[in-house]
Amino acid sequence: DAGVIQSPRHEVTEMGQEVTLRCKPISGHDYLFWYRQTMMRGLELLIYFNNNVPIDDSGMPEDRFSAKMPNASFSTLKIQPSEPRDSAVYFCASSLDLGKSPLHFGNGTRLTVT
Amino acid sequence: GDSVTQMEGPVTLSEEAFLTINCTYTATGYPSLFWYVQYPGEGLQLLLKATKADDKGSNKGFEATYRKETTSFHLEKGSVQVSDSAVYFCALSDRGAGGFKTIFGAGTRLFVKA
C-alpha cells in the first residue's frame, strides 16, 4: 500500500496567485480529510469528504479556499488568491470510517506565500 | 465542547530514560483515543489507540491506558531511544450532535539525547 500521496511537497508562490494542492487517498478509504498545521494554531481540520461528498467544510477559513473530490482516488484543495497568512503545512488524510479507525496522513505540502 | 490537553514540551530525556507524556480529555460521548507521532518532514502516523474504557493500546514499546474515571490517556515508554525523538499528539474521535470530530492536542516535542 503506497499510503496517502500528496503533491507537491513544497510550494512557493507570490501573494495573489492561485495554489492547488493534490491528494490521492488510500484505496478503499471512504473518508478524506484536509488539515492545516501551523505553529500558532496546531492542526486544524479544514474539510472532510465521505464517498466524494463534502460533509463538513466549517473549518475552511474563507471563500478563498475551496476543495473538490471528483472521484474516489483524487482530491484538490485550492486557494485563490493566496495570502502570506496561508503559509502552513497542508495535510491530506484518509480513513476507513469515522471514530474507531485511525487517520492515515500524507507527508504534507509545505506552502510558502511571499 | 470536546477537547484534548497534553503536557507542553519540549521534553528532553537521556537515552534509556522512562517517558511519560500526559494527556487528558473532555468529551460528551464515548470517544476513541489515539496517540500519533510525527517525525520531521512527515505526516502524523498512528502510534497506538484504545476504543473503550480500560483498554490498553501498545506499539513499539509505547503504552497508554484509556482511563475513563480520570479522563486520561497518558503515553509511557520504559526506555526511550534517540530514534524516538519526534512530536507526539494525543487525539480523540467522537460522534456528537454536531457530527463527527477528531480533535488533536497541541503536540509534545520529545528530544532524546545519546
Coordinates of C-alpha atoms in Angstrom, one line a residue:
Chain A
D1 CA 0.0 0.0 0.0
A2 CA 1.5 3.3 -1.1
G3 CA -0.2 5.3 1.6
V4 CA -1.7 8.8 1.1
I5 CA 0.1 10.7 -1.6
Q6 CA 0.3 14.4 -1.7
S7 CA 1.8 16.8 -4.3
P8 CA 3.7 19.0 -4.4
R9 CA 5.9 18.5 -1.3
H10 CA 6.8 22.2 -1.4
E11 CA 5.1 25.2 -3.0
V12 CA 6.4 28.7 -3.0
T13 CA 4.2 31.3 -4.6
E14 CA 3.6 35.0 -4.6
M15 CA 0.6 36.7 -2.9
G16 CA -2.4 36.8 -5.2
Q17 CA -1.5 33.6 -7.1
E18 CA -3.7 30.5 -7.3
V19 CA -2.4 27.5 -5.5
T20 CA -3.7 23.9 -6.0
L21 CA -2.7 21.1 -3.7
R22 CA -3.4 17.5 -4.6
C23 CA -4.1 14.3 -2.8
K24 CA -4.5 10.6 -3.6
P25 CA -6.1 8.7 -0.7
I26 CA -5.6 5.1 0.2
S27 CA -7.7 2.9 -2.0
G28 CA -10.8 1.7 -0.2
H29 CA -10.9 4.5 2.3
D30 CA -14.3 6.2 2.2
Y31 CA -13.2 9.4 4.1
L32 CA -10.8 12.1 3.1
F33 CA -9.7 15.0 5.2
W34 CA -7.8 18.2 4.7
Y35 CA -5.8 19.6 7.6
R36 CA -3.6 22.7 8.0
Q37 CA -0.8 22.7 10.5
T38 CA 0.9 25.9 11.9
M39 CA 3.0 26.6 15.0
M40 CA 0.4 29.0 16.3
R41 CA -2.8 27.1 15.7
G42 CA -1.6 23.5 15.6
L43 CA -3.6 21.0 13.5
E44 CA -6.9 22.4 12.1
L45 CA -9.5 20.4 10.2
L46 CA -10.5 22.3 7.1
I47 CA -12.9 19.9 5.4
Y48 CA -13.8 16.3 5.1
F49 CA -15.5 14.1 2.4
N50 CA -17.4 10.9 2.6
N51 CA -17.7 8.9 -0.6
N52 CA -16.5 12.0 -2.5
V53 CA -19.2 14.2 -1.0
P54 CA -18.2 17.2 1.2
I55 CA -19.7 16.6 4.7
D56 CA -18.3 19.4 6.9
D57 CA -16.5 22.4 5.5
S58 CA -16.9 24.6 8.6
G59 CA -13.1 24.7 9.1
M60 CA -12.4 26.3 5.7
P61 CA -11.1 29.7 6.6
E62 CA -12.9 31.8 4.0
D63 CA -14.2 31.8 0.4
R64 CA -10.6 31.9 -1.0
F65 CA -10.4 28.2 0.0
S66 CA -12.2 25.5 -2.0
A67 CA -11.9 21.7 -2.1
K68 CA -13.1 19.1 -4.5
M69 CA -13.1 15.4 -4.8
P70 CA -14.1 14.4 -8.3
N71 CA -13.6 10.7 -7.7
A72 CA -12.6 8.3 -5.0
S73 CA -8.9 8.5 -5.8
F74 CA -8.3 12.2 -6.1
S75 CA -8.9 15.5 -4.2
T76 CA -7.7 19.0 -4.6
L77 CA -7.5 22.0 -2.2
K78 CA -7.4 25.3 -4.0
I79 CA -6.5 28.7 -2.6
Q80 CA -7.3 31.7 -4.8
P81 CA -6.0 34.3 -4.3
S82 CA -3.3 33.2 -1.9
E83 CA -2.1 35.4 1.0
P84 CA 1.0 35.2 3.2
R85 CA -1.1 34.1 6.2
D86 CA -1.9 31.0 4.3
S87 CA 1.6 29.8 4.7
A88 CA 1.5 26.4 6.5
V89 CA 1.8 22.7 6.0
Y90 CA -1.3 21.2 4.5
F91 CA -2.0 17.6 5.2
C92 CA -4.4 15.2 3.5
A93 CA -5.6 12.1 5.4
S94 CA -7.9 9.2 4.7
S95 CA -9.6 6.6 6.8
L96 CA -11.9 3.6 6.5
D97 CA -14.6 5.1 8.8
L98 CA -15.3 7.7 11.4
G99 CA -14.4 7.2 15.0
K100 CA -12.6 3.9 15.6
S101 CA -10.4 3.8 12.6
P102 CA -7.2 6.0 12.6
L103 CA -6.4 8.6 10.1
H104 CA -3.6 7.9 7.6
F105 CA -1.8 11.1 6.7
G106 CA 0.2 12.0 3.7
N107 CA 3.6 13.7 4.1
G108 CA 2.1 17.2 3.6
T109 CA 2.6 20.1 1.3
R110 CA 4.6 23.0 2.8
L111 CA 3.2 26.2 1.3
T112 CA 5.0 29.5 1.5
V113 CA 3.3 32.6 0.2
T114 CA 5.5 35.6 -0.2
Chain B
G1 CA -17.2 21.0 23.7
D2 CA -14.7 18.2 23.4
S3 CA -11.1 19.0 24.0
V4 CA -7.6 17.4 24.4
T5 CA -4.9 18.8 26.7
Q6 CA -1.4 17.4 26.7
M7 CA 1.7 18.4 28.5
E8 CA 3.7 21.2 27.0
G9 CA 7.1 20.4 25.6
P10 CA 9.8 20.1 24.8
V11 CA 10.6 17.1 26.9
T12 CA 14.3 16.3 26.9
L13 CA 15.5 12.9 28.1
S14 CA 18.6 10.8 28.0
E15 CA 18.6 7.5 26.2
E16 CA 17.1 4.6 28.2
A17 CA 15.1 7.0 30.5
F18 CA 11.4 6.5 31.3
L19 CA 9.0 8.6 29.3
T20 CA 5.5 9.9 30.4
I21 CA 3.6 12.3 28.3
N22 CA 0.3 13.3 30.0
C23 CA -2.9 13.6 28.1
T24 CA -6.4 14.4 29.4
Y25 CA -9.6 14.9 27.5
T26 CA -13.2 16.2 27.8
A27 CA -15.8 14.6 25.7
T28 CA -19.6 14.5 25.6
G29 CA -19.8 11.0 24.2
Y30 CA -17.7 7.8 24.3
P31 CA -14.6 8.7 22.3
S32 CA -11.9 6.6 20.8
L33 CA -8.4 7.8 21.9
F34 CA -5.3 7.8 19.8
W35 CA -1.6 8.7 20.0
Y36 CA 0.0 9.8 16.8
V37 CA 3.7 10.5 16.2
Q38 CA 5.2 13.0 13.7
Y39 CA 8.8 12.8 12.6
P40 CA 10.4 15.8 10.9
G41 CA 9.1 16.4 7.4
E42 CA 6.5 13.7 7.6
G43 CA 2.8 13.5 8.3
L44 CA 1.3 12.1 11.5
Q45 CA 1.2 8.3 11.9
L46 CA -0.7 6.2 14.3
L47 CA 1.3 5.0 17.3
L48 CA -1.5 3.3 19.3
K49 CA -5.2 3.5 20.0
A50 CA -7.9 2.5 22.5
T51 CA -11.5 2.5 21.8
K52 CA -13.1 1.9 25.2
A53 CA -12.5 2.3 28.9
D54 CA -9.7 0.3 30.4
D55 CA -8.3 -0.7 27.0
K56 CA -4.6 -0.5 26.7
G57 CA -3.0 0.4 23.4
S58 CA 0.6 -0.6 22.8
N59 CA 3.1 -0.4 20.0
K60 CA 6.9 -0.3 19.7
G61 CA 7.3 -0.3 23.5
F62 CA 4.9 2.6 24.0
E63 CA 1.7 2.1 26.0
A64 CA -1.4 4.1 27.0
T65 CA -4.4 3.1 29.0
Y66 CA -7.9 4.6 28.5
R67 CA -8.9 5.8 31.9
K68 CA -12.5 7.0 31.9
E69 CA -12.6 7.8 35.6
T70 CA -9.7 10.3 35.3
T71 CA -10.4 11.1 31.6
S72 CA -6.8 10.4 30.8
F73 CA -4.7 8.6 28.2
H74 CA -1.1 9.1 29.2
L75 CA 1.7 7.8 27.0
E76 CA 4.5 5.8 28.5
K77 CA 7.7 4.1 27.4
G78 CA 10.1 2.3 29.7
S79 CA 13.3 3.1 27.9
V80 CA 13.5 5.7 25.2
Q81 CA 15.9 5.7 22.2
V82 CA 17.3 8.5 20.2
S83 CA 15.1 7.4 17.3
D84 CA 12.0 8.2 19.5
S85 CA 12.7 11.9 19.1
A86 CA 9.6 13.3 17.5
V87 CA 6.4 15.2 18.2
Y88 CA 3.6 13.2 19.9
F89 CA -0.1 14.1 19.5
C90 CA -2.9 12.8 21.7
A91 CA -6.3 12.8 19.9
L92 CA -9.9 11.8 20.4
S93 CA -12.6 10.9 17.9
D94 CA -16.2 11.3 18.9
R95 CA -19.5 11.4 17.2
G96 CA -21.7 14.0 18.8
A97 CA -24.8 16.1 18.0
G98 CA -22.7 18.3 15.7
G99 CA -21.4 15.3 13.8
F100 CA -18.1 13.6 13.7
K101 CA -15.0 15.2 15.0
T102 CA -11.4 14.3 15.6
I103 CA -9.6 16.7 18.0
F104 CA -5.9 16.8 18.4
G105 CA -3.8 18.1 21.3
A106 CA -1.2 20.7 20.7
G107 CA 1.6 18.1 20.4
T108 CA 4.6 17.4 22.7
R109 CA 8.1 17.5 21.2
L110 CA 10.4 14.9 22.6
F111 CA 14.2 15.1 22.4
V112 CA 16.2 12.1 23.4
K113 CA 20.0 12.6 23.9
A114 CA 22.5 9.8 23.4

